[in-house]
Amino acid sequence: MLALACAFSVAHASDPELRNVALVSSEDGHQLQFDVVFELNPRLEEVVSRGVPLYFVAEFELTRPRWYWFDEDLAKRSLTYRLSYHALTRQYRLATGPLHQNFPTLESALKTMSRVRSWTVAERGSLSVGVGYQAQLRFRLDLTQMPKPFQVGAIGDRDWSLGTEWLRWTYVPGAGNTEPVSQ
């Protein structure tokens, strides 16, 4: 099993931070795992507690650089989380695709969402051993899925800009660990 482990620190303490990023080659394919450290500000907590769902997206891209043409896009994957509150049951619901889970507190829902494991981002055999690939990852609040009045109100408002910068690194299957470079 090959792994790429890294840590990334962000300048502002209130901004989300990607940690323990690892791209692992396994029998099921190339799997990504990472942790996101973040807190919702009071405005976002109020919005979700009033029943408006928040959408968070983890985006991953894998390309192969080519000197003679544009880089070859090998994988573009996204993982969307829908965080909502149900007043009748007094529980928070975290959903991804058709799967969902209920939580008694907002903190427990955020803790589960912030830990991603075994996310298959490339099929087995789709990458060549010893070849360098450019990987990048980010995590953000997706405002495009919010109701339109919230989208308009969020323009230029720091309370609504929750997300990490792209974390970029070179991944070489079969070569061991390399350090990421943020850009």
Tab-separated table of N, CA and C in Angstrom, residues 16-18 34-38 40 55-60 79-81 110 113-116 119 137-142 162-167:
chain	number	residue	atom	x	y	z
A	16	PRO	N	-10.755	27.236	7.174
A	16	PRO	CA	-10.635	25.772	7.182
A	16	PRO	C	-9.217	25.339	6.833
A	17	GLU	N	-8.852	24.185	7.307
A	17	GLU	CA	-7.505	23.666	7.102
A	17	GLU	C	-7.571	22.193	6.735
A	18	LEU	N	-6.854	21.805	5.691
A	18	LEU	CA	-6.750	20.406	5.297
A	18	LEU	C	-5.587	19.773	6.048
A	34	PHE	N	-8.557	12.386	4.054
A	34	PHE	CA	-8.113	13.664	4.603
A	34	PHE	C	-9.044	14.090	5.728
A	35	ASP	N	-8.566	15.062	6.492
A	35	ASP	CA	-9.358	15.692	7.547
A	35	ASP	C	-9.461	17.172	7.224
A	36	VAL	N	-10.608	17.765	7.533
A	36	VAL	CA	-10.803	19.204	7.388
A	36	VAL	C	-11.108	19.751	8.770
A	37	VAL	N	-10.319	20.714	9.199
A	37	VAL	CA	-10.546	21.347	10.493
A	37	VAL	C	-11.201	22.695	10.240
A	38	PHE	N	-12.428	22.864	10.733
A	38	PHE	CA	-13.139	24.129	10.551
A	38	PHE	C	-14.272	24.235	11.559
A	40	LEU	N	-18.128	26.450	12.023
A	40	LEU	CA	-19.092	27.348	11.403
A	40	LEU	C	-19.134	28.628	12.220
A	55	TYR	N	-24.488	23.319	1.917
A	55	TYR	CA	-23.840	22.330	1.059
A	55	TYR	C	-22.330	22.554	1.090
A	56	PHE	N	-21.600	21.491	1.365
A	56	PHE	CA	-20.148	21.527	1.388
A	56	PHE	C	-19.633	20.573	0.317
A	57	VAL	N	-18.567	20.983	-0.369
A	57	VAL	CA	-18.033	20.186	-1.466
A	57	VAL	C	-16.541	19.980	-1.282
A	58	ALA	N	-16.115	18.722	-1.398
A	58	ALA	CA	-14.698	18.382	-1.492
A	58	ALA	C	-14.442	18.101	-2.964
A	59	GLU	N	-13.450	18.790	-3.541
A	59	GLU	CA	-13.142	18.633	-4.956
A	59	GLU	C	-11.716	18.119	-5.113
A	60	PHE	N	-11.565	17.121	-5.978
A	60	PHE	CA	-10.253	16.528	-6.245
A	60	PHE	C	-10.037	16.479	-7.749
A	79	LEU	N	-17.279	15.449	-3.894
A	79	LEU	CA	-18.054	14.800	-2.844
A	79	LEU	C	-18.859	15.897	-2.166
A	80	THR	N	-20.192	15.839	-2.279
A	80	THR	CA	-21.059	16.889	-1.747
A	80	THR	C	-21.763	16.410	-0.485
A	81	TYR	N	-21.701	17.254	0.537
A	81	TYR	CA	-22.401	17.005	1.792
A	81	TYR	C	-23.514	18.026	1.933
A	110	LEU	N	-20.630	17.909	12.183
A	110	LEU	CA	-19.440	18.514	11.582
A	110	LEU	C	-18.226	17.615	11.749
A	113	MET	N	-18.454	14.926	9.106
A	113	MET	CA	-18.211	15.469	7.774
A	113	MET	C	-16.741	15.819	7.567
A	114	SER	N	-16.052	16.169	8.618
A	114	SER	CA	-14.675	16.636	8.483
A	114	SER	C	-13.650	15.517	8.358
A	115	ARG	N	-14.088	14.281	8.379
A	115	ARG	CA	-13.165	13.143	8.283
A	115	ARG	C	-13.559	12.271	7.090
A	116	VAL	N	-12.815	12.365	6.005
A	116	VAL	CA	-13.102	11.610	4.787
A	116	VAL	C	-12.106	10.460	4.674
A	119	TRP	N	-12.138	7.339	-0.124
A	119	TRP	CA	-12.832	7.953	-1.252
A	119	TRP	C	-12.057	7.593	-2.511
A	137	LEU	N	-6.582	19.302	-4.229
A	137	LEU	CA	-7.744	19.072	-3.381
A	137	LEU	C	-8.150	20.370	-2.717
A	138	ARG	N	-9.450	20.586	-2.594
A	138	ARG	CA	-9.966	21.703	-1.797
A	138	ARG	C	-11.307	21.324	-1.198
A	139	PHE	N	-11.713	22.060	-0.164
A	139	PHE	CA	-12.977	21.852	0.538
A	139	PHE	C	-13.603	23.230	0.728
A	140	ARG	N	-14.914	23.348	0.417
A	140	ARG	CA	-15.544	24.664	0.491
A	140	ARG	C	-17.051	24.562	0.712
A	141	LEU	N	-17.616	25.659	1.168
A	141	LEU	CA	-19.060	25.828	1.246
A	141	LEU	C	-19.534	26.195	-0.149
A	142	ASP	N	-20.486	25.446	-0.687
A	142	ASP	CA	-20.969	25.664	-2.051
A	142	ASP	C	-22.193	26.566	-2.022
A	162	LEU	N	-16.353	30.284	3.234
A	162	LEU	CA	-15.751	29.219	4.025
A	162	LEU	C	-15.160	28.207	3.057
A	163	GLY	N	-13.843	28.084	3.046
A	163	GLY	CA	-13.218	27.129	2.145
A	163	GLY	C	-11.706	27.189	2.223
A	164	THR	N	-11.079	26.145	1.737
A	164	THR	CA	-9.626	26.081	1.706
A	164	THR	C	-9.132	26.497	0.331
A	165	GLU	N	-7.877	26.837	0.256
A	165	GLU	CA	-7.228	27.038	-1.028
A	165	GLU	C	-6.952	25.658	-1.622
A	166	TRP	N	-6.635	25.609	-2.906
A	166	TRP	CA	-6.260	24.342	-3.530
A	166	TRP	C	-4.950	23.862	-2.913
A	167	LEU	N	-4.929	22.633	-2.465
A	167	LEU	CA	-3.699	21.995	-1.997
A	167	LEU	C	-3.181	21.168	-3.162
